[in-house]
PDB file of C-alpha atoms in Angstrom:
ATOM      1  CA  UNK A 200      65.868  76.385 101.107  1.00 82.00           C
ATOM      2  CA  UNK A 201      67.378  76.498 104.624  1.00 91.00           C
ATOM      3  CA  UNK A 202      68.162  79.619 105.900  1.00 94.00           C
ATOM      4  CA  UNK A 203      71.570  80.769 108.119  1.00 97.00           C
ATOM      5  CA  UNK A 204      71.898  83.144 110.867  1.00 98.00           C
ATOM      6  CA  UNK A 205      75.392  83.543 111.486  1.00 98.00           C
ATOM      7  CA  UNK A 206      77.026  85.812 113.897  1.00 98.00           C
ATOM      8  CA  UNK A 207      79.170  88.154 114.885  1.00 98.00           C
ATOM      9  CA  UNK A 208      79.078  89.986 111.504  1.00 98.00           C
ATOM     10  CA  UNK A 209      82.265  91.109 111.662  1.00 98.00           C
ATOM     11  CA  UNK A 210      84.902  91.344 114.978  1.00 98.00           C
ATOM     12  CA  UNK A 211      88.108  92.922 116.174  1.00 98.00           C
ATOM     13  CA  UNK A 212      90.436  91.116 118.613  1.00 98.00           C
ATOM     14  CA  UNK A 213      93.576  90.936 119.821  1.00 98.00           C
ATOM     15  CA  UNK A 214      96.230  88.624 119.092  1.00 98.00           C
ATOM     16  CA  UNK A 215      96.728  85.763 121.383  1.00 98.00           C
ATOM     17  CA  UNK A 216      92.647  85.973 122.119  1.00 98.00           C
ATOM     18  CA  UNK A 217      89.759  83.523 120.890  1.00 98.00           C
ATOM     19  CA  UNK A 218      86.822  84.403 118.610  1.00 98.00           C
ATOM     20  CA  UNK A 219      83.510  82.228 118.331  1.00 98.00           C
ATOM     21  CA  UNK A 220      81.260  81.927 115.929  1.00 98.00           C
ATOM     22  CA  UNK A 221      77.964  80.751 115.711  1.00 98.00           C
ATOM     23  CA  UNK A 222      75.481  79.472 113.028  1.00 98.00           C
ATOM     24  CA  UNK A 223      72.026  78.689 113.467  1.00 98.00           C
ATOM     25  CA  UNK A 224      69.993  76.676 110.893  1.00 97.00           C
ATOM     26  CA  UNK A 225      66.336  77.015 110.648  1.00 96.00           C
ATOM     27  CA  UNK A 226      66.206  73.488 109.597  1.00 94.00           C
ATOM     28  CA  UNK A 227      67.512  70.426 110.788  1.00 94.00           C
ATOM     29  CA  UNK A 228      70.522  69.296 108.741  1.00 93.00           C
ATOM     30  CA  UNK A 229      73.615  66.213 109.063  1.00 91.00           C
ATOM     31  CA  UNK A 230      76.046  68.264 108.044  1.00 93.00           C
ATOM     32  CA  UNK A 231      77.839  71.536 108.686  1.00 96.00           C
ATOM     33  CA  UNK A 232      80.781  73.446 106.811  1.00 97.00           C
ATOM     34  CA  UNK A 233      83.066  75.634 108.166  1.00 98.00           C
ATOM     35  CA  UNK A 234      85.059  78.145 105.237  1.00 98.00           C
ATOM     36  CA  UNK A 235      87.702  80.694 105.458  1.00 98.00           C
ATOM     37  CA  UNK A 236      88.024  83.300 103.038  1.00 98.00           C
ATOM     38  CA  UNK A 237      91.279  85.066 103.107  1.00 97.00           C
ATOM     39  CA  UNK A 238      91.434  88.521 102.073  1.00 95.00           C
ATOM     40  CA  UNK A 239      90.739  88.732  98.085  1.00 94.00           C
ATOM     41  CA  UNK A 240      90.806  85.070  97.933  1.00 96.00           C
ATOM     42  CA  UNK A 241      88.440  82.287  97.341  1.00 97.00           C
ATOM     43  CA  UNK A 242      87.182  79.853  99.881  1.00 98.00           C
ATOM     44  CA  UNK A 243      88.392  77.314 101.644  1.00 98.00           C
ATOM     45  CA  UNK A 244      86.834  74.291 103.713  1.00 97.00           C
ATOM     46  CA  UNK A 245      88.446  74.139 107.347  1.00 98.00           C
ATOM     47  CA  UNK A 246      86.371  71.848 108.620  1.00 97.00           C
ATOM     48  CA  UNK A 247      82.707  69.404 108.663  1.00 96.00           C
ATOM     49  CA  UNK A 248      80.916  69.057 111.601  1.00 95.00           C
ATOM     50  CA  UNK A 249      78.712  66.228 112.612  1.00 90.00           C
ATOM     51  CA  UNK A 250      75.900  66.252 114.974  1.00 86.00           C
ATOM     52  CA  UNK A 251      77.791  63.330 117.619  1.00 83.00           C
ATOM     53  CA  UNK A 252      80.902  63.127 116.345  1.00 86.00           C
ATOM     54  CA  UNK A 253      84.220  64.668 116.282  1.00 90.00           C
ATOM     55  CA  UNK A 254      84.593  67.338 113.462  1.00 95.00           C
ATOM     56  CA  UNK A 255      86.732  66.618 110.305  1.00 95.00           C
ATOM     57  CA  UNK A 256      89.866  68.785 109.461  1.00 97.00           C
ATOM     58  CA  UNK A 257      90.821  69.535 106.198  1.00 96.00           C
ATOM     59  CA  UNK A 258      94.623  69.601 105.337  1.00 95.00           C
ATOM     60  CA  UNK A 259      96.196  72.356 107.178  1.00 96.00           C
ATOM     61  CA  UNK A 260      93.243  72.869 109.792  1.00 98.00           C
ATOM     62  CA  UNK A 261      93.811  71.259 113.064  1.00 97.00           C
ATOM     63  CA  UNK A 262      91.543  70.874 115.945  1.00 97.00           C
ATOM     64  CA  UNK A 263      93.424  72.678 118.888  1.00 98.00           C
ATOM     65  CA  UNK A 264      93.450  76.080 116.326  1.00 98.00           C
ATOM     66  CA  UNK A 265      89.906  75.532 115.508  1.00 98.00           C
ATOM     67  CA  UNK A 266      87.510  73.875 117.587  1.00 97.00           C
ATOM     68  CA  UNK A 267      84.072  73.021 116.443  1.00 97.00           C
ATOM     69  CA  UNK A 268      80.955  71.912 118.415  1.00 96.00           C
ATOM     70  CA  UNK A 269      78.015  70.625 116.680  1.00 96.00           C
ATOM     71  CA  UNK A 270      75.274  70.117 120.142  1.00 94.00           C
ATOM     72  CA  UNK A 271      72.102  69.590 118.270  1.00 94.00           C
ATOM     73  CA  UNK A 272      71.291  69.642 114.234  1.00 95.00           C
ATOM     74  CA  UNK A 273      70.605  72.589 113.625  1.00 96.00           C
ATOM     75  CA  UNK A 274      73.493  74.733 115.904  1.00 97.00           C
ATOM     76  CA  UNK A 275      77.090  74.861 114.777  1.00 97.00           C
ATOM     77  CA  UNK A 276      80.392  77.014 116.283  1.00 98.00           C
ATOM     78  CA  UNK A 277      84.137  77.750 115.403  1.00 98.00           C
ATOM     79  CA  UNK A 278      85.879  78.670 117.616  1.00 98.00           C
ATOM     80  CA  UNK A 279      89.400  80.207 115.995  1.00 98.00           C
ATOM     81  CA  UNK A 280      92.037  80.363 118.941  1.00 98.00           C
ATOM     82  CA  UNK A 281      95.197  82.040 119.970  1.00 98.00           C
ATOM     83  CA  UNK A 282      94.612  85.012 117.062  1.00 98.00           C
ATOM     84  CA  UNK A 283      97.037  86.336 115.030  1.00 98.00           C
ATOM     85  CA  UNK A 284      97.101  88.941 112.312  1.00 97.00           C
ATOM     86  CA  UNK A 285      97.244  85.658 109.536  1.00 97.00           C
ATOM     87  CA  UNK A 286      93.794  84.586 111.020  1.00 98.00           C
ATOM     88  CA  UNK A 287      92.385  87.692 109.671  1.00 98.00           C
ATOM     89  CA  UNK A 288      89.405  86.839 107.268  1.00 98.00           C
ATOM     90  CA  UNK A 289      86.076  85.897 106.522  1.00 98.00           C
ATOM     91  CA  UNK A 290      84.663  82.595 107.977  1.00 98.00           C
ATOM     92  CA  UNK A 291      81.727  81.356 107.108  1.00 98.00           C
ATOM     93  CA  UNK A 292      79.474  78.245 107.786  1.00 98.00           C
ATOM     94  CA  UNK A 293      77.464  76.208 104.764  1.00 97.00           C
ATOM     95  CA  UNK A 294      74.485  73.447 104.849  1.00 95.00           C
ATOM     96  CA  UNK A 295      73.036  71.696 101.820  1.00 91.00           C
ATOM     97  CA  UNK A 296      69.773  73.078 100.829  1.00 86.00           C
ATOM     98  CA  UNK A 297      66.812  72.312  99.509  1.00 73.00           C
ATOM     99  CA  UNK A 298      67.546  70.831  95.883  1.00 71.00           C
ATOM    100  CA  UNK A 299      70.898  69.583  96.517  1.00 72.00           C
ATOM    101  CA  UNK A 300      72.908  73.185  96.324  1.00 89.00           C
ATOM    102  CA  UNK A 301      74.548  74.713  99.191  1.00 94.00           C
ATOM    103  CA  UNK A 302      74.039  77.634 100.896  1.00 95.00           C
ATOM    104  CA  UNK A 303      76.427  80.069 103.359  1.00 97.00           C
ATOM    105  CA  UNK A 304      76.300  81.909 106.486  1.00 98.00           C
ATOM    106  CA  UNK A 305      76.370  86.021 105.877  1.00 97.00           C
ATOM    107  CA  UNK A 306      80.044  85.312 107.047  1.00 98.00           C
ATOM    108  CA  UNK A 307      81.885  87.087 109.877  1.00 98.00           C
ATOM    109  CA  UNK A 308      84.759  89.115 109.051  1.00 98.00           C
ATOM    110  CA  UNK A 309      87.454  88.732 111.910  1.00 98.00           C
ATOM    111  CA  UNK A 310      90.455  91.707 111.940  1.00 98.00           C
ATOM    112  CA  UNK A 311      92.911  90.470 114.601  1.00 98.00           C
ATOM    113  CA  UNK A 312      95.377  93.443 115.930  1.00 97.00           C
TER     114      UNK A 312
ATOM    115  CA  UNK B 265      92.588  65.902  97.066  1.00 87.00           C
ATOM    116  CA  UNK B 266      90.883  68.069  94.196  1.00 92.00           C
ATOM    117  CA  UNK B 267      92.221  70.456  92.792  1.00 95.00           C
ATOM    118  CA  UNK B 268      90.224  73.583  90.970  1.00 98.00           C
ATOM    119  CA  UNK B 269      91.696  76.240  88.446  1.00 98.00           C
ATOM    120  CA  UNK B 270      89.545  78.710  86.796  1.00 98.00           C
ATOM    121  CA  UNK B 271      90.455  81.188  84.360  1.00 98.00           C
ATOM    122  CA  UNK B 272      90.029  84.158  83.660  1.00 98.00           C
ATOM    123  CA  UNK B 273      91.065  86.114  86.946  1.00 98.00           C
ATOM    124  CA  UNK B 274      89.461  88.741  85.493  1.00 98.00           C
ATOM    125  CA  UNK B 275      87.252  89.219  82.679  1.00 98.00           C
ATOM    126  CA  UNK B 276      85.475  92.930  81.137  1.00 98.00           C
ATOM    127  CA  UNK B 277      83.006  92.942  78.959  1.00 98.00           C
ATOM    128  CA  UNK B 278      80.374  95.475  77.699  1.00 98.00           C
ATOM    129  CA  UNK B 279      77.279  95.666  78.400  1.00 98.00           C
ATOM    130  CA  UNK B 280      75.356  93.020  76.379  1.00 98.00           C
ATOM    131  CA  UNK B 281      78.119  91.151  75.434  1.00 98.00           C
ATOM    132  CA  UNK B 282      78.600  87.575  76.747  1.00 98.00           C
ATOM    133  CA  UNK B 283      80.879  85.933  79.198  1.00 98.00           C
ATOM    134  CA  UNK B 284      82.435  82.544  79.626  1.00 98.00           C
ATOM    135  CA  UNK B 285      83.954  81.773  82.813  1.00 98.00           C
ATOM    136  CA  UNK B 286      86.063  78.209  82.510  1.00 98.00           C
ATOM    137  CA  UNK B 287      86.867  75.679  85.182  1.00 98.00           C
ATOM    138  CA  UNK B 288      89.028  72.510  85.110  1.00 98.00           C
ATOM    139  CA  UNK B 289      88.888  69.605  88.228  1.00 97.00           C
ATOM    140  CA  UNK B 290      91.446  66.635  88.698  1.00 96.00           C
ATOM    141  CA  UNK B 291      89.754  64.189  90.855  1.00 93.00           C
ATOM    142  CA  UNK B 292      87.328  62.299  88.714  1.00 92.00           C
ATOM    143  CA  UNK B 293      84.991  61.252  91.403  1.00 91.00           C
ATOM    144  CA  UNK B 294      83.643  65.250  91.805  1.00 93.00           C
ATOM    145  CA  UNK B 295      80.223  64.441  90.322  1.00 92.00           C
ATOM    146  CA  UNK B 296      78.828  68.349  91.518  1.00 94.00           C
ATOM    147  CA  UNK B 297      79.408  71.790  90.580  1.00 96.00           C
ATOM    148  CA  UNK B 298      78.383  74.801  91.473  1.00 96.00           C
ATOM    149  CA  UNK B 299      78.630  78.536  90.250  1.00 98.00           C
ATOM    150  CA  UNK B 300      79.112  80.594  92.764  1.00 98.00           C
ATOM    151  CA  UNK B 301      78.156  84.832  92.591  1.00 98.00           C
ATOM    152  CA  UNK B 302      79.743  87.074  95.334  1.00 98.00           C
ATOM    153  CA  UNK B 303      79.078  90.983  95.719  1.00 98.00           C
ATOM    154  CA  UNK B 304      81.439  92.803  97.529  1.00 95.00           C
ATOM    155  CA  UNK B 305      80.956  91.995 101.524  1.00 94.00           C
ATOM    156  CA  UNK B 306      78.403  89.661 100.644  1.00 96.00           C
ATOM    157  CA  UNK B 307      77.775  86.197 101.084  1.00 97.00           C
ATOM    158  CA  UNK B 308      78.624  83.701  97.819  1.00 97.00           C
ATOM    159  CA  UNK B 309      75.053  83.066  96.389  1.00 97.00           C
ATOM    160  CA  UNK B 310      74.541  80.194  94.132  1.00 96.00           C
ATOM    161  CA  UNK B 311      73.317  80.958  90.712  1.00 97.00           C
ATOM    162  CA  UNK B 312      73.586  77.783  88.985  1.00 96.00           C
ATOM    163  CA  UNK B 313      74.985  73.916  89.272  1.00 95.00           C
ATOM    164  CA  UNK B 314      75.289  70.794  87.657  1.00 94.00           C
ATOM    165  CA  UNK B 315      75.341  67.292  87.965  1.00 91.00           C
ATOM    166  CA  UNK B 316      77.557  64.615  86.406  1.00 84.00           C
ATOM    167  CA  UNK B 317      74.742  62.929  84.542  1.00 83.00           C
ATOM    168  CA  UNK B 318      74.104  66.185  82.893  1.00 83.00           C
ATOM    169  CA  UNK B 319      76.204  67.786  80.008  1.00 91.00           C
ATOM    170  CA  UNK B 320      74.484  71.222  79.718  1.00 95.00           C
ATOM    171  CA  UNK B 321      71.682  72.920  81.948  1.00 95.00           C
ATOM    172  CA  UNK B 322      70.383  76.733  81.420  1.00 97.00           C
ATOM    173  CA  UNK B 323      68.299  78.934  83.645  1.00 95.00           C
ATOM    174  CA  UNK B 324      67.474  82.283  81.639  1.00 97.00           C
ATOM    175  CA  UNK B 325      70.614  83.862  80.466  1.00 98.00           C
ATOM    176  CA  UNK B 326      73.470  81.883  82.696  1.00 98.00           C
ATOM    177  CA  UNK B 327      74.382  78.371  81.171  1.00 98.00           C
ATOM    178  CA  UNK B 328      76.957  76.278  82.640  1.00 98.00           C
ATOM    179  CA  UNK B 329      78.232  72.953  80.270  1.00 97.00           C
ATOM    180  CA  UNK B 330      80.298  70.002  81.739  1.00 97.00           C
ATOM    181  CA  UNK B 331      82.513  67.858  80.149  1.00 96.00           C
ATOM    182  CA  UNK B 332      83.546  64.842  81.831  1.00 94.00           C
ATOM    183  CA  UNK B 333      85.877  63.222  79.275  1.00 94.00           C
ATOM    184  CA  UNK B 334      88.215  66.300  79.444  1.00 95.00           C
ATOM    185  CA  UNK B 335      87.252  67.705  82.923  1.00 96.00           C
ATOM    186  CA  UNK B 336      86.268  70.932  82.559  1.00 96.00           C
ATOM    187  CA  UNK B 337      83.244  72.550  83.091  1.00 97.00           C
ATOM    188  CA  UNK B 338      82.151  76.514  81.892  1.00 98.00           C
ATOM    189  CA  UNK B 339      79.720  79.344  83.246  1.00 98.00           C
ATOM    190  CA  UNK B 340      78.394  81.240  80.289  1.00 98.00           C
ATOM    191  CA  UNK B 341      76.352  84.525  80.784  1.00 98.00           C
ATOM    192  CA  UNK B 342      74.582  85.867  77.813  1.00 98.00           C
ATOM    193  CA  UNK B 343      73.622  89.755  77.231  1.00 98.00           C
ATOM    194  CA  UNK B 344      75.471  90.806  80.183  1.00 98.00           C
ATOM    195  CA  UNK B 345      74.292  93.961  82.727  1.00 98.00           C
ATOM    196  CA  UNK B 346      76.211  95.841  84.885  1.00 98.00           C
ATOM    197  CA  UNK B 347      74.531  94.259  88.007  1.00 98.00           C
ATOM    198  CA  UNK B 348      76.065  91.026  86.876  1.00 98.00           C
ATOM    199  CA  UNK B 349      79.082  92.615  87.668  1.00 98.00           C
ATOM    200  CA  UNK B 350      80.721  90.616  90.717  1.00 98.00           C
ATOM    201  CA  UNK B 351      83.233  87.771  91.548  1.00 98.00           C
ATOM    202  CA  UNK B 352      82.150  84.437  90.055  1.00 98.00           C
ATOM    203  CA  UNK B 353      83.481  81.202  91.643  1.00 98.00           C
ATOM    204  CA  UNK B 354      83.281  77.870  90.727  1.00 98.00           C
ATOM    205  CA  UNK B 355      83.600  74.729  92.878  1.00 97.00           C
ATOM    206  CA  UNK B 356      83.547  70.997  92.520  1.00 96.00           C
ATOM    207  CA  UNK B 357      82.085  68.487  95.227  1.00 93.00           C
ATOM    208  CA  UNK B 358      82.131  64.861  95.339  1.00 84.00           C
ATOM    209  CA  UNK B 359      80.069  61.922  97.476  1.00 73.00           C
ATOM    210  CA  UNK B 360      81.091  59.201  99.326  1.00 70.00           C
ATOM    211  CA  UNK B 361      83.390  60.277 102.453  1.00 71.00           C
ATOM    212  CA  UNK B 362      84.168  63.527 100.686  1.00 75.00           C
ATOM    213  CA  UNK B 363      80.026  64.466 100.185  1.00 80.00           C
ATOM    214  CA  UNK B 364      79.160  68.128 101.037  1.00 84.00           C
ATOM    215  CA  UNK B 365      83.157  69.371 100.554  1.00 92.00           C
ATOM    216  CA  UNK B 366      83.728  71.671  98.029  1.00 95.00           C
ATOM    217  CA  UNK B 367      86.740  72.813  96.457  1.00 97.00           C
ATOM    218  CA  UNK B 368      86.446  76.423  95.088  1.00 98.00           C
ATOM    219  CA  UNK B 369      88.458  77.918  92.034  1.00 98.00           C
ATOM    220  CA  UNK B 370      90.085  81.200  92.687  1.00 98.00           C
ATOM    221  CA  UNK B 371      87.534  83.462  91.364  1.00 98.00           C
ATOM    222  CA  UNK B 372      86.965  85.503  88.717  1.00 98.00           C
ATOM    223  CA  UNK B 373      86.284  89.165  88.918  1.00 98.00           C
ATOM    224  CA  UNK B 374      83.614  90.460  86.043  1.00 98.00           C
ATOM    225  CA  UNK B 375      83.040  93.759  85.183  1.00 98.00           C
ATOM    226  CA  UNK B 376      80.261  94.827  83.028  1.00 98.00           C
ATOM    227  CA  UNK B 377      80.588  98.041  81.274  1.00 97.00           C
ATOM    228  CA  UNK B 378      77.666  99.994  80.719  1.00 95.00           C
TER     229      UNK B 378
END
């Protein structure tokens, strides 16, 4: 099954700053998903990215907040942009995986102050 | 869109007893579903899915059954441990346009008492 290295593990930041994040897949895949996990809650898609195409935004996600680049197909970033304390959370990325299942990202936990 | 509600929020159990873990979806075209197993400040792992095509599947003591007709679909985890103890999501997923997305539930938090 394919296998994520996602990074930073966790962050601090300042509000009005911008955080990136970056997965790397040890396999090529199409696709890429980008979650959020608010504090105690469950997950929730933001965005999928496309090797050559614009990303797609899920209801309530907009590009200019979170901007995604897809270069190659196995490389993925969000970027999450002018941070406040409401962007605090987990994000993390996703790919299918062998059999059909999907796997995440270890996740980076962003505190913005 | 899909929507996902899952029930219990939480759910204790002793040691060895079972647990059932229920999920209901409203868009009829979500043909995948995962079980989802989170540890605290970990990752979600998958521990089980199914398929549309499939009413029941079972790998060692975690079953999950689907029913189509009334859309609802069920983890069950048989002779619990305490190291099954985590939060358990669920999640449905569709094809077409909308292949890969998943919509999660909100999570249920099981504690297994030894």
């Amino acid at each position: 099954s394919a296998v994520i290295s996602q990074k930073p593990s966790r962050d601090i930041c300042q509000r009005g700053t911008s955080l990136t994040i970056q997965c790397q897949v040890d396999s090529q895949v199409t696709m890429m998903f980008w979650y959020r996990q608010q504090p105690g809650q469950s997950l929730t898609l933001i965005a999928t990215a496309n090797q050559g195409s614009e990303a797609t935004y899920e209801s309530g996600f907009v590009i200019d907040k979170f901007p995604i680049s897809r270069p190659n197909l196995t490389f993925s970033t969000l970027t999450v942009s002018n941070l406040s304390p409401e962007d605090s959370s987990i994000y993390l990325c996703s790919v299918e995986s062998g059999g059909g299942g999907y796997t995440f990202g270890s996740g980076t936990r962003l505190t913005v102050v | 869109g899909e929507n996902v509600e899952q029930h219990p929020s939480t759910l204790s159990v002793q040691e060895g007893d079972s647990a059932v873990i229920k999920c209901t979806y409203s868009d009829s075209a979500s043909n995948y579903f995962p079980w989802y197993k989170q540890e605290l400040g970990k990752r979600p792992q998958l521990i089980i899915d199914i398929r549309s095509n499939v009413g029941e599947k079972k790998d060692q003591r975690i079953a999950v059954t689907l029913n189509k007709t009334a859309k609802h679909f069920s983890l069950h985890i048989t002779e619990t441990q305490p190291e099954d103890s985590a939060v358990y999501f669920c999640a449905a997923g569709a094809g077409g346009t909308s292949y890969g997305k998943l919509t999660f539930g909100q999570g249920t938090i099981l504690t297994v008492h030894p």
